[in-house]
Short mmCIF file of the C-alpha atoms (twelve columns), coordinates in Angstrom:
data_MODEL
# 
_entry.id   MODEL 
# 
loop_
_atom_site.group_PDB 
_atom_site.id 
_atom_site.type_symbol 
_atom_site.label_atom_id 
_atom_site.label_alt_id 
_atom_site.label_comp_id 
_atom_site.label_asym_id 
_atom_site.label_seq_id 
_atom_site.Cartn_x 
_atom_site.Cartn_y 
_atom_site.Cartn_z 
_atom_site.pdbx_PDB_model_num 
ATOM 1   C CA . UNK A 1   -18.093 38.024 -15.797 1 
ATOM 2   C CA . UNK A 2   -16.851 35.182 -13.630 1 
ATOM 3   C CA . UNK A 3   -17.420 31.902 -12.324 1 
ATOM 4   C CA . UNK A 4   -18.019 30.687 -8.727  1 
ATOM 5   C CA . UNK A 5   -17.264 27.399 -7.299  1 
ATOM 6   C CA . UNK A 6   -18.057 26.987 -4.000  1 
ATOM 7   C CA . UNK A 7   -17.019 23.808 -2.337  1 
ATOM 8   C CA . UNK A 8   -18.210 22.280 0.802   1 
ATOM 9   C CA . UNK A 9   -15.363 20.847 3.130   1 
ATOM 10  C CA . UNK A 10  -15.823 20.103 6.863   1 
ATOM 11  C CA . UNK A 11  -19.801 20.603 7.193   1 
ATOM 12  C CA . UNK A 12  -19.945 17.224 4.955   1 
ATOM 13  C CA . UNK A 13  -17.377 15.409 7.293   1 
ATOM 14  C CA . UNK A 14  -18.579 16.881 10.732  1 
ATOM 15  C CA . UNK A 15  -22.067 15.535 9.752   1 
ATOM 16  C CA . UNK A 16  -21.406 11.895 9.090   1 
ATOM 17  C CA . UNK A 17  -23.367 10.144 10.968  1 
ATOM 18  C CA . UNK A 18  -22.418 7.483  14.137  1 
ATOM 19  C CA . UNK A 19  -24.507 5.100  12.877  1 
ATOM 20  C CA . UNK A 20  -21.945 4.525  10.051  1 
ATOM 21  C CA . UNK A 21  -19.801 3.037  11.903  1 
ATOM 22  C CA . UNK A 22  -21.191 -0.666 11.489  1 
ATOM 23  C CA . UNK A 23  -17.327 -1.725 12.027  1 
ATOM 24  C CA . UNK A 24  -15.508 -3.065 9.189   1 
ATOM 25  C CA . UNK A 25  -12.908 -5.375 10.321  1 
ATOM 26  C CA . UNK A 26  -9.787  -6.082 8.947   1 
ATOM 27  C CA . UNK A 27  -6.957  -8.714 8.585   1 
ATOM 28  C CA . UNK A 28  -4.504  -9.055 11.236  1 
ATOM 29  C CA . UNK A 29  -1.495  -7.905 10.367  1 
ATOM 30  C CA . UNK A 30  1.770   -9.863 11.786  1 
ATOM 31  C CA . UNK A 31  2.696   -9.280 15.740  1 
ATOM 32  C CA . UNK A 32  3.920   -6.306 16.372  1 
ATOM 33  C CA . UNK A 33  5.781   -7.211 19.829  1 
ATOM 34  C CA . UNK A 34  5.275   -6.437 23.511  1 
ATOM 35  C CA . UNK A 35  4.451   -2.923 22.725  1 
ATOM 36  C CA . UNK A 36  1.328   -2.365 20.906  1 
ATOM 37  C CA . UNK A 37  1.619   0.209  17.624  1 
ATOM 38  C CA . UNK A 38  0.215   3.772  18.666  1 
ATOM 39  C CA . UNK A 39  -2.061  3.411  15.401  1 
ATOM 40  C CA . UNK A 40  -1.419  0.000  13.399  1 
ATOM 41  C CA . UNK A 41  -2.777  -0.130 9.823   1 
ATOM 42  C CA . UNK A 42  -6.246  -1.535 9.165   1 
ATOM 43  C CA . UNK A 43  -5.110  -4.185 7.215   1 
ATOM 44  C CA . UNK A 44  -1.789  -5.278 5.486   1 
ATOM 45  C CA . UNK A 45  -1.509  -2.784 1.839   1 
ATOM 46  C CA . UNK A 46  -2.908  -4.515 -1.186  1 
ATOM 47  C CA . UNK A 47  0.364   -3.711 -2.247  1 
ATOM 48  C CA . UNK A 48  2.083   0.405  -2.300  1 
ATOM 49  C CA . UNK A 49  -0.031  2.511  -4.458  1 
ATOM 50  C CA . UNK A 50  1.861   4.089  -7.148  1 
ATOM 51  C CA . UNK A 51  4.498   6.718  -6.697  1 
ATOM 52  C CA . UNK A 52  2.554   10.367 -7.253  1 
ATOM 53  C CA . UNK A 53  3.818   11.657 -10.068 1 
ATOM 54  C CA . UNK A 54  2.412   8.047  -11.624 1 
ATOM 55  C CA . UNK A 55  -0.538  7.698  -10.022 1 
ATOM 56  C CA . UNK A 56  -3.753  7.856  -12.631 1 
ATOM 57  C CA . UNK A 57  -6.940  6.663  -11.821 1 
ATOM 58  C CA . UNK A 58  -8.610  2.964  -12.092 1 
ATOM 59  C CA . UNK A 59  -10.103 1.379  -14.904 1 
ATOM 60  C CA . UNK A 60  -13.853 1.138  -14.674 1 
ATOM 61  C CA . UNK A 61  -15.019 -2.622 -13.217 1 
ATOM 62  C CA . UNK A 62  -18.063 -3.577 -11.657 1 
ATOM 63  C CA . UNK A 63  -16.566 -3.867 -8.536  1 
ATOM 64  C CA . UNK A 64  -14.726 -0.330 -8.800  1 
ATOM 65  C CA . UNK A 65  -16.392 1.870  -11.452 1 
ATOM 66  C CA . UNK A 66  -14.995 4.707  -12.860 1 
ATOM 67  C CA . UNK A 67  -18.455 6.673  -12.047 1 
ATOM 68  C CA . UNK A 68  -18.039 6.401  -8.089  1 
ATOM 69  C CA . UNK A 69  -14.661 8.248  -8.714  1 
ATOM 70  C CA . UNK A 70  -15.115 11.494 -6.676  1 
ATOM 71  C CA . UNK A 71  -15.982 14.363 -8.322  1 
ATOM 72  C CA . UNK A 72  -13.957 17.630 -8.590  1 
ATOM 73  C CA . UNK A 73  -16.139 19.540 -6.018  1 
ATOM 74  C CA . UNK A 74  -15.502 15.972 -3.209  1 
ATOM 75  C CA . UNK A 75  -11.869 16.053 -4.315  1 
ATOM 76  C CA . UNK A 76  -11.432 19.971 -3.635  1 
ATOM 77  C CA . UNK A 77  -12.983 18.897 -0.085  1 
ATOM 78  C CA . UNK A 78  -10.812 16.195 0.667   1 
ATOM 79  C CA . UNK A 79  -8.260  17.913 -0.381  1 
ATOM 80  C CA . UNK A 80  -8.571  20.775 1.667   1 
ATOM 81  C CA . UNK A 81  -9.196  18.391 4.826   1 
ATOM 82  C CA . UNK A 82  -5.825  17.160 4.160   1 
ATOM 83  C CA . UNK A 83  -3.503  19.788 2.886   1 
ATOM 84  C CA . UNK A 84  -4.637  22.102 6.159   1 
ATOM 85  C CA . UNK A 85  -3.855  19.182 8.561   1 
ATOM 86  C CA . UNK A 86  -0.217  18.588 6.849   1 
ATOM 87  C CA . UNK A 87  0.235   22.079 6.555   1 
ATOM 88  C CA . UNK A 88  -0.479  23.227 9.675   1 
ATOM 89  C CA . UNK A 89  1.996   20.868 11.153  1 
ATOM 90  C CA . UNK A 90  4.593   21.133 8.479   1 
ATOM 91  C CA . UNK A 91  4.689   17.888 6.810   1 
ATOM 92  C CA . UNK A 92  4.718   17.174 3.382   1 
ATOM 93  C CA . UNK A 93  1.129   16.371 1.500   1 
ATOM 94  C CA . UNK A 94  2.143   13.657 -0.238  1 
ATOM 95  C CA . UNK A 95  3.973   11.543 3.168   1 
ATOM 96  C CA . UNK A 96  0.805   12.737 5.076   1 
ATOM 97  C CA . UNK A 97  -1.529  11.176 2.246   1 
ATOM 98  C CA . UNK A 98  -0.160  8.385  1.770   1 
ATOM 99  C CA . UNK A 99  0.448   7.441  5.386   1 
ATOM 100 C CA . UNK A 100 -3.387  7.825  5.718   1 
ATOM 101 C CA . UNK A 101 -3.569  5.330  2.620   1 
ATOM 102 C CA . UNK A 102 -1.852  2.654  4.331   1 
ATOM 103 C CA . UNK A 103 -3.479  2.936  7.682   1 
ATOM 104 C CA . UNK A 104 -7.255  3.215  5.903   1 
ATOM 105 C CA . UNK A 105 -7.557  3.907  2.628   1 
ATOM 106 C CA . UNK A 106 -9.359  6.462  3.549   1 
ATOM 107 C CA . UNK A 107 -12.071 5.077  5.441   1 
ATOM 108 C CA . UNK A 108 -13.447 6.827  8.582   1 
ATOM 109 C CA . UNK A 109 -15.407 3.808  9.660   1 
ATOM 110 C CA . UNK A 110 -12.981 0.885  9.673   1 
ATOM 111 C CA . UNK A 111 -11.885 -0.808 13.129  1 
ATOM 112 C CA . UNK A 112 -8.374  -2.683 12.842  1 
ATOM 113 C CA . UNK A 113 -7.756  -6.429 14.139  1 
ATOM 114 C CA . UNK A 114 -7.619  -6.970 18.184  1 
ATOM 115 C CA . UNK A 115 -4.175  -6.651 19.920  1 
ATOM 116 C CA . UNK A 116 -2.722  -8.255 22.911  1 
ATOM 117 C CA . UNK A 117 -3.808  -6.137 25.398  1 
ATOM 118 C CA . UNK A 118 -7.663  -6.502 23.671  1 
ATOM 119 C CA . UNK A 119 -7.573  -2.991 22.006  1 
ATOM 120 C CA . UNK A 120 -8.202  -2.051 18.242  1 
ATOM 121 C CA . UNK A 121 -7.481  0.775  16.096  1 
ATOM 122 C CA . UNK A 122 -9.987  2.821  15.510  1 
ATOM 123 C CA . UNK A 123 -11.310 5.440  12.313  1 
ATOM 124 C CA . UNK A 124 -9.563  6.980  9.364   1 
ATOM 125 C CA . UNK A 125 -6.127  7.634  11.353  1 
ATOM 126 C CA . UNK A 126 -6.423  4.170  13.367  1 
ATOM 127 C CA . UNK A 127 -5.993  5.998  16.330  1 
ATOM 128 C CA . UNK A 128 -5.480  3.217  19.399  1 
ATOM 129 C CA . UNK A 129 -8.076  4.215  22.194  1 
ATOM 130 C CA . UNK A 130 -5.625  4.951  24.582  1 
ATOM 131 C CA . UNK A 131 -3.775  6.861  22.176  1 
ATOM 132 C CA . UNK A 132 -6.584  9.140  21.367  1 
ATOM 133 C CA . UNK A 133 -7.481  9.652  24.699  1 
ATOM 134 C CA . UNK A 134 -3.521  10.881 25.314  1 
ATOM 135 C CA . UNK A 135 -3.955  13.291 22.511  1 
ATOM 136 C CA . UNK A 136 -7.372  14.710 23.252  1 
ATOM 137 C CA . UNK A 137 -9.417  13.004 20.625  1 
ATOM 138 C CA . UNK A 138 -13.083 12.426 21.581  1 
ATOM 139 C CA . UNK A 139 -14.223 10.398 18.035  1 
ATOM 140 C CA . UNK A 140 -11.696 8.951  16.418  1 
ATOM 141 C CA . UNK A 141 -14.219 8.149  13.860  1 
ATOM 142 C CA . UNK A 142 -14.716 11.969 12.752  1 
ATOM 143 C CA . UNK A 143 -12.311 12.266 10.712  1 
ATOM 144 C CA . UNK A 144 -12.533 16.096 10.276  1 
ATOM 145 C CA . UNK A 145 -11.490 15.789 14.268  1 
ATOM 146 C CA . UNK A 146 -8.455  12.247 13.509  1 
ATOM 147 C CA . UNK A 147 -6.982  13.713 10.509  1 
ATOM 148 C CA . UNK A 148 -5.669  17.351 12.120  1 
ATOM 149 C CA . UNK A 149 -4.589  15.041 15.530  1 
ATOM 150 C CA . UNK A 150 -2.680  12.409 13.249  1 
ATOM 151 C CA . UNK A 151 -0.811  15.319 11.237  1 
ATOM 152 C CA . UNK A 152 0.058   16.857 15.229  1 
ATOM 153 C CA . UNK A 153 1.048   13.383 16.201  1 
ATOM 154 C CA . UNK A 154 3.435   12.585 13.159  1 
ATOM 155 C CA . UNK A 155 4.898   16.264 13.391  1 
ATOM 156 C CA . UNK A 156 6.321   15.772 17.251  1 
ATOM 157 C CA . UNK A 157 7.573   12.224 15.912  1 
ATOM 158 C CA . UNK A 158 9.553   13.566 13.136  1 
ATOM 159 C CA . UNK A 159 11.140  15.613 16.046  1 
ATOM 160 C CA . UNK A 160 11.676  12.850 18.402  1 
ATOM 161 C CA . UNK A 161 13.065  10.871 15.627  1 
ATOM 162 C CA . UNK A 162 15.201  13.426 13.336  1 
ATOM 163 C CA . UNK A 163 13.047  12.425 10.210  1 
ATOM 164 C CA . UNK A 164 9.807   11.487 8.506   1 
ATOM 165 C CA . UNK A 165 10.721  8.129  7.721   1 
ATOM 166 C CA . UNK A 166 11.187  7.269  11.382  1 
ATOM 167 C CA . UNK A 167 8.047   9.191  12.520  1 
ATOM 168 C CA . UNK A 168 6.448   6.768  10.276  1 
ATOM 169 C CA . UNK A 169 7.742   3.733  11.554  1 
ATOM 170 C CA . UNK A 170 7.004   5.290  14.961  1 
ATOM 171 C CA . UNK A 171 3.299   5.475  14.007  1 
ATOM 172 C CA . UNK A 172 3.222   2.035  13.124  1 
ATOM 173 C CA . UNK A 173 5.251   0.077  15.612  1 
ATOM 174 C CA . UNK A 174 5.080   2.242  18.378  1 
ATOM 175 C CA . UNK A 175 7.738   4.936  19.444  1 
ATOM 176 C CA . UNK A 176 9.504   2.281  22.285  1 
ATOM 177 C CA . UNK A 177 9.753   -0.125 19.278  1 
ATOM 178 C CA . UNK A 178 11.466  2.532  17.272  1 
ATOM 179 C CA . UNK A 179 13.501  3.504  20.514  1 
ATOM 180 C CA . UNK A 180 14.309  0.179  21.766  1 
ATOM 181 C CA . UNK A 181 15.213  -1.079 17.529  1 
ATOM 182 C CA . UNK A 182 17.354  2.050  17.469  1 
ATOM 183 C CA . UNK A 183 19.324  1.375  20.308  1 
ATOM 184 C CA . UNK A 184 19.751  -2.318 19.147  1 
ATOM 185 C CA . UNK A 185 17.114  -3.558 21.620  1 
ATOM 186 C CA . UNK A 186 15.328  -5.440 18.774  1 
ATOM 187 C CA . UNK A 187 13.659  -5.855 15.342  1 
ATOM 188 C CA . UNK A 188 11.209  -3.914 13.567  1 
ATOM 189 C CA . UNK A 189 8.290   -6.148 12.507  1 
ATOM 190 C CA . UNK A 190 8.070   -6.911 9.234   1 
ATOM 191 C CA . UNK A 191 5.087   -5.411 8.426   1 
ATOM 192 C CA . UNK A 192 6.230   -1.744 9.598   1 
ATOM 193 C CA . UNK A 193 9.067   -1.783 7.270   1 
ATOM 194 C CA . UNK A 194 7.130   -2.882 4.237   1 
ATOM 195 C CA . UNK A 195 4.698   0.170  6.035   1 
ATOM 196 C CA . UNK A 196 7.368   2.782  5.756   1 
ATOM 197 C CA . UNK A 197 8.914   1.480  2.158   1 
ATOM 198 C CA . UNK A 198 5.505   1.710  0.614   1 
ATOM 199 C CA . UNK A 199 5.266   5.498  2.120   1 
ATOM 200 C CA . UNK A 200 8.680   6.640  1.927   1 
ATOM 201 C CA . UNK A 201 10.199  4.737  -0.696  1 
ATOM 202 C CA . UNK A 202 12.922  4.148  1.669   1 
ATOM 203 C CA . UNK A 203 13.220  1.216  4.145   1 
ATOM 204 C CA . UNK A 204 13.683  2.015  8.392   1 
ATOM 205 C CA . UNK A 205 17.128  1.403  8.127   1 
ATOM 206 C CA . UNK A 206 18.010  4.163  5.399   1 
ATOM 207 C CA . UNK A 207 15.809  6.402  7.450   1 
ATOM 208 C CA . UNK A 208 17.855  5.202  10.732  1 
ATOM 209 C CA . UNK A 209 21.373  6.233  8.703   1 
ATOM 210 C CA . UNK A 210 19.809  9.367  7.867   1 
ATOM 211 C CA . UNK A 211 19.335  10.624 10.913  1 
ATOM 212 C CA . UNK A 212 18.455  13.958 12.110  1 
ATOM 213 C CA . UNK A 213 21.224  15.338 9.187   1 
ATOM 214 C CA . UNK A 214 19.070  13.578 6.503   1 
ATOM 215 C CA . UNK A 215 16.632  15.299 4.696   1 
ATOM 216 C CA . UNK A 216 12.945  13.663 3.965   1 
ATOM 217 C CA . UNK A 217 13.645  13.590 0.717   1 
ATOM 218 C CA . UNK A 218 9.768   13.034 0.080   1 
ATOM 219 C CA . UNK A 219 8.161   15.635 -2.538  1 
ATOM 220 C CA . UNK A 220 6.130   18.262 -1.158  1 
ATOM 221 C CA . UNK A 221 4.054   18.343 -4.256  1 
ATOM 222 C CA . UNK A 222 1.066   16.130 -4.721  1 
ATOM 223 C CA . UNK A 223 -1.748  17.434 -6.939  1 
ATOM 224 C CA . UNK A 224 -5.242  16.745 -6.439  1 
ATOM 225 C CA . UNK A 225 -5.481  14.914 -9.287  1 
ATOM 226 C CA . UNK A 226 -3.120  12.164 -7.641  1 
ATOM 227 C CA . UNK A 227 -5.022  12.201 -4.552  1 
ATOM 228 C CA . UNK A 228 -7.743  11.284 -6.697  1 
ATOM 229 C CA . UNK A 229 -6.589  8.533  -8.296  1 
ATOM 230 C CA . UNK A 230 -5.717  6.945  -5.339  1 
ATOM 231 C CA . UNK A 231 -9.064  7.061  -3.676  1 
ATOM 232 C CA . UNK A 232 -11.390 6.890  -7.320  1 
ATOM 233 C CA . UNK A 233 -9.548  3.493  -7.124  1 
ATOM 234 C CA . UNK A 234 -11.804 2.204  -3.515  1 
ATOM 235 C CA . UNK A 235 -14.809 4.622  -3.826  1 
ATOM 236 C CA . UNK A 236 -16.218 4.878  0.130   1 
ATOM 237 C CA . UNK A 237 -19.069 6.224  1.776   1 
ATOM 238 C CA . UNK A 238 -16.987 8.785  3.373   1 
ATOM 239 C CA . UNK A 239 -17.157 10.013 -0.418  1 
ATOM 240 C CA . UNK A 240 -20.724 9.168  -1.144  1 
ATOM 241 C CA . UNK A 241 -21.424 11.569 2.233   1 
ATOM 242 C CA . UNK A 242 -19.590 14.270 0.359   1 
ATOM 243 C CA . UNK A 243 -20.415 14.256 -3.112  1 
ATOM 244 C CA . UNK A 244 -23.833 14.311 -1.273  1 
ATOM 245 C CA . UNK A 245 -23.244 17.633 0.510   1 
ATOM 246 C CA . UNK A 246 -21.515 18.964 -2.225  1 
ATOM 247 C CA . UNK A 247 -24.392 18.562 -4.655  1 
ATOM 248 C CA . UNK A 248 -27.158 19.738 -2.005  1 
ATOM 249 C CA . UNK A 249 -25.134 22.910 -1.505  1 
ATOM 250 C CA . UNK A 250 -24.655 23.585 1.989   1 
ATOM 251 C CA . UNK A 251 -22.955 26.398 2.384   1 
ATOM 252 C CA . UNK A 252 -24.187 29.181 4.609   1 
ATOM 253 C CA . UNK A 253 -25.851 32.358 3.348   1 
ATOM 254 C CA . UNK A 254 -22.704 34.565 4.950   1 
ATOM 255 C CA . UNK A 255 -19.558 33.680 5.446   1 
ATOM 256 C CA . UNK A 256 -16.348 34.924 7.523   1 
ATOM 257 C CA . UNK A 257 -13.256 35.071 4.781   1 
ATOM 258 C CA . UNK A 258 -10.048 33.877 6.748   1 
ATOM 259 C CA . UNK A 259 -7.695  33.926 3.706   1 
ATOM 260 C CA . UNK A 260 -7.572  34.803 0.013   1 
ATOM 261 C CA . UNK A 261 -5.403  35.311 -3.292  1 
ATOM 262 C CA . UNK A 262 -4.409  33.698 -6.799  1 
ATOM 263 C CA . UNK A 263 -2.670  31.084 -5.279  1 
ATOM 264 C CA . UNK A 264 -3.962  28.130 -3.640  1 
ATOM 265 C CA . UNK A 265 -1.214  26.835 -1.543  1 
ATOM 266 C CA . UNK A 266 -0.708  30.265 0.022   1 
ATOM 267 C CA . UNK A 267 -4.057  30.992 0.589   1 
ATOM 268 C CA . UNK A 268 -4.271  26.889 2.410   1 
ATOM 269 C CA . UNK A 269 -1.388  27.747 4.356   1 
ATOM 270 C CA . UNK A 270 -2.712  30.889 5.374   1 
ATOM 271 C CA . UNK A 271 -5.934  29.382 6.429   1 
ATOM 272 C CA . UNK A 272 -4.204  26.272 8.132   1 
ATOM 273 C CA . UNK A 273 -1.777  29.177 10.442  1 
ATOM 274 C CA . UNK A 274 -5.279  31.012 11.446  1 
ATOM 275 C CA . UNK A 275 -7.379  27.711 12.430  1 
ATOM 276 C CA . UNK A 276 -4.356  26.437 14.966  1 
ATOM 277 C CA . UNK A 277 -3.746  30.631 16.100  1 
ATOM 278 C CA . UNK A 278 -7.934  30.347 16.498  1 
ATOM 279 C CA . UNK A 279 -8.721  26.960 17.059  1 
ATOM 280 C CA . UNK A 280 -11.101 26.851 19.590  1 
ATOM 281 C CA . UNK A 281 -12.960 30.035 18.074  1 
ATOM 282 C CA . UNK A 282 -13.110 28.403 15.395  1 
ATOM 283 C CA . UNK A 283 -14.455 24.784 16.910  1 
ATOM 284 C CA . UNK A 284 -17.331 23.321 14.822  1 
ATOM 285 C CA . UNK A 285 -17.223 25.692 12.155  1 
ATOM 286 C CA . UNK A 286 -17.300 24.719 8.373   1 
ATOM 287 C CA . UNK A 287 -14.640 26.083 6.421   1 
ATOM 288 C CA . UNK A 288 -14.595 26.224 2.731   1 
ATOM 289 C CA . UNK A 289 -12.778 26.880 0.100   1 
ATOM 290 C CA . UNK A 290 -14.449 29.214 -2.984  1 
ATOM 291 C CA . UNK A 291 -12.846 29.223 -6.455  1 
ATOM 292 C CA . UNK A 292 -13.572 32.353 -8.287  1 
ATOM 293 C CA . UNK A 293 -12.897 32.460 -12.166 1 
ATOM 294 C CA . UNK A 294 -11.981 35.879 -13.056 1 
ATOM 295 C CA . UNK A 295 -12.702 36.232 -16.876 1 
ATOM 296 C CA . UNK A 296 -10.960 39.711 -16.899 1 
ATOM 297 C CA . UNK A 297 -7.489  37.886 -16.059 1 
ATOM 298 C CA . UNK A 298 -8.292  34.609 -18.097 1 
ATOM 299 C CA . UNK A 299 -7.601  31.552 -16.864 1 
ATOM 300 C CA . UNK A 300 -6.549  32.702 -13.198 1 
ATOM 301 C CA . UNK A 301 -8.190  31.647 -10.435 1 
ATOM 302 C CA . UNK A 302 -9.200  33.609 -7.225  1 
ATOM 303 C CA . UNK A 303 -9.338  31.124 -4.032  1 
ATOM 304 C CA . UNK A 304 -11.071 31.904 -0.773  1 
ATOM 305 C CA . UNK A 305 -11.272 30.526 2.373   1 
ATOM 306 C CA . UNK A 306 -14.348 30.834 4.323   1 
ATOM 307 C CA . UNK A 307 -16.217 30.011 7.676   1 
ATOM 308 C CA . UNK A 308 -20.081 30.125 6.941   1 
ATOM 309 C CA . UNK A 309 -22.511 31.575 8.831   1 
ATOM 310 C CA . UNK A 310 -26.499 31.885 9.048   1 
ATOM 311 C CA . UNK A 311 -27.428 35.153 9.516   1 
ATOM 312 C CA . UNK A 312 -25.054 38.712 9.049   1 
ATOM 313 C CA . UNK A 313 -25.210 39.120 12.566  1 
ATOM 314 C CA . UNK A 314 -23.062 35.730 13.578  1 
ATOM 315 C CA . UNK A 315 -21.048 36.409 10.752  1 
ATOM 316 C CA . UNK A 316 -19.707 39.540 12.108  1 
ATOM 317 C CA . UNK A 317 -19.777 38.341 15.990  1 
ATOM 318 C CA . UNK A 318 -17.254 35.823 15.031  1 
ATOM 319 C CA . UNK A 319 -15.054 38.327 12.530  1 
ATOM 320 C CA . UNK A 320 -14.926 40.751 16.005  1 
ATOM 321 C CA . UNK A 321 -14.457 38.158 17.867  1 
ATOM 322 C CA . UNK A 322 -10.998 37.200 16.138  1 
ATOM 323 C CA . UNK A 323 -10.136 41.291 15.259  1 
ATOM 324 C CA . UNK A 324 -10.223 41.546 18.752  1 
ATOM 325 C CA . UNK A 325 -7.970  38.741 19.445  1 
ATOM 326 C CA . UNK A 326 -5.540  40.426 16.541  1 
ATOM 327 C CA . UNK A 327 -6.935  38.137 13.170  1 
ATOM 328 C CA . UNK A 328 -7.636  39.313 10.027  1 
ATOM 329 C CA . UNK A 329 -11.307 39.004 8.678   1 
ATOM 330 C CA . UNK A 330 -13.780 39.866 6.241   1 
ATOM 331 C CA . UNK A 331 -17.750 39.135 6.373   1 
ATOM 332 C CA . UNK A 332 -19.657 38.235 2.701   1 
ATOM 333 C CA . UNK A 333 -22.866 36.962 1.321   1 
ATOM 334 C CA . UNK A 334 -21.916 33.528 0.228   1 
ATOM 335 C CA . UNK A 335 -23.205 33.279 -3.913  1 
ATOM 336 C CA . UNK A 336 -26.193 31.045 -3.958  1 
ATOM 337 C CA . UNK A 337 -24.772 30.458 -7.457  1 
ATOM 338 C CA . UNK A 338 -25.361 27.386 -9.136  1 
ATOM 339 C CA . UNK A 339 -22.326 24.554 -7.699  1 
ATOM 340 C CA . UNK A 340 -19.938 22.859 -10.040 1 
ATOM 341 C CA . UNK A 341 -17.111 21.119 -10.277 1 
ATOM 342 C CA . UNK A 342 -13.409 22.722 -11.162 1 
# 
């Protein structure tokens, strides 16, 4: 006998509508200098949410109730979004997470204060126009498209800059800021070193001492259940949209299985390796993740990662399509089983 969970992941996110984007404005955060920051926070933090390993979730007020929390079946999705995007460029979970934190808490909607040159930062990632345009990103409001371009953006900085804590600052201020500060040029504005404190735990200059011979020093582990905390704490429509999906049950009568085994950071690194090796075979498809209880071995759980499909047909034009390219594949009825949460 077993259980199947399937959860929805980039169908709910690729769907969210334009209209959403009624733009939400925030506080201006203090000058950052001649150059303007290749993707400035929305707004100055509310203060560094708590370290992971102490991170629970927020008491239930009116304004923040403990009911709008995500759900387990939203929180698998997000978490999928994320861990693929961080994995595929080999950064940690937790720096990646919180880094997205600071510069949104998480929403995919929000539009950051005007610079000097007239521009503002735009979607989950705050992506600067002409930034996005550099790196290839059509909407920086889809985050399903910002999140996998800020994880590629933050992986070439760490390797400009020897380290995360740099790349970070980097994000923030700008790479000539970082540049110009590192060769004595200048100051870092206040605001980006509070920025990289609150997601390092370390300020620019112990980063700067570090150096390329430094390591991170940032934990690689960060459950779900923390990332949950930290967004059940500002529930957003970007959650409403998937706890929507996720209930409706959208996932495709056949599916294309990319990766699969007992454990789930194997099988999401597995999956994140295929989707940048495939990535424009695999352009607009929804990937998701299925969590199989296997009674017979207890407890365990059997994760899958799949591409859905409508018919048979598609399913196994696409699974050719990558054998032939040299991919692994499988094609399989999706269960129509009832959805819940893990």
């Amino acid at each position: 006998m077993r259980c199947i969970v399937p959860v929805l992941l980039l169908a709910a996110l690729a769907a969210w509508p334009a209209a959403v984007a009624a733009a939400t404005e925030a506080p201006a955060p203090p000058s950052a200098g001649p150059e303007p920051p290749a993707a400035p926070p929305a707004g100055p933090p509310a203060g560094p949410p708590p370290p992971p390993a102490a991170a629970a979730p927020a008491a239930a007020t009116p304004e923040s109730p403990a009911a709008a929390a995500p759900s387990g079946g939203a929180m698998d999705s997000i978490c999928l979004i994320l861990e693929s995007a961080a994995a595929a460029n080999g950064l940690p979970l937790s720096f990646f997470a919180r880094l997205i934190w600071q510069e949104s808490r998480f929403r995919p909607h929000v539009v950051g204060p005007m610079t000097r040159r007239g521009h503002r930062a735009q979607g989950i990632a705050q992506f600067m126009p002409y930034t996005a345009e550099e790196r290839g990103l059509l909407d920086p409001f889809d985050p399903v498209a910002a999140l996998p371009k800020s994880a590629e953006f933050l992986a070439e900085l760490r390797e400009s800059f020897g380290n995360l804590g740099l790349a970070a600052a980097a994000y923030n201020a700008g790479p000539r800021r970082v540049r110009d500060w590192l060769a004595g040029k200048g100051t870092l504005p206040g605001e980006t070193q509070r920025y990289v404190r609150a997601i390092t735990g370390l300020s620019p200059d112990d980063w700067a001492a570090a150096g390329r011979s430094g390591k991170d020093g940032i934990a690689e582990k960060t459950s779900c259940a923390t990332l949950a905390a930290l967004l059940g704490s500002e529930p957003t429509m970007f959650l409403g949209e998937l706890e929507r999906r996720v209930r409706e049950g959208a996932a495709k009568p056949w599916g294309v299985q990319l990766s699969a085994g007992f454990s789930r950071a194997k099988v999401l690194a597995a999956y994140a390796r295929i989707e940048r090796r495939f990535r424009d075979e695999l352009d607009g498809r929804d990937p998701m993740i299925i969590r199989t209880l296997l009674r017979s071995r207890g407890s365990s759980a059997f994760y899958q990662v799949r591409v859905g499909a409508e018919t048979r047909v598609a399913a196994s034009g696409l699974c050719a399509t990558l054998s032939k390219k040299g991919g692994a594949c499988m094609v399989l009825r999706n269960s129509r089983g009832v959805t819940e949460t893990p």
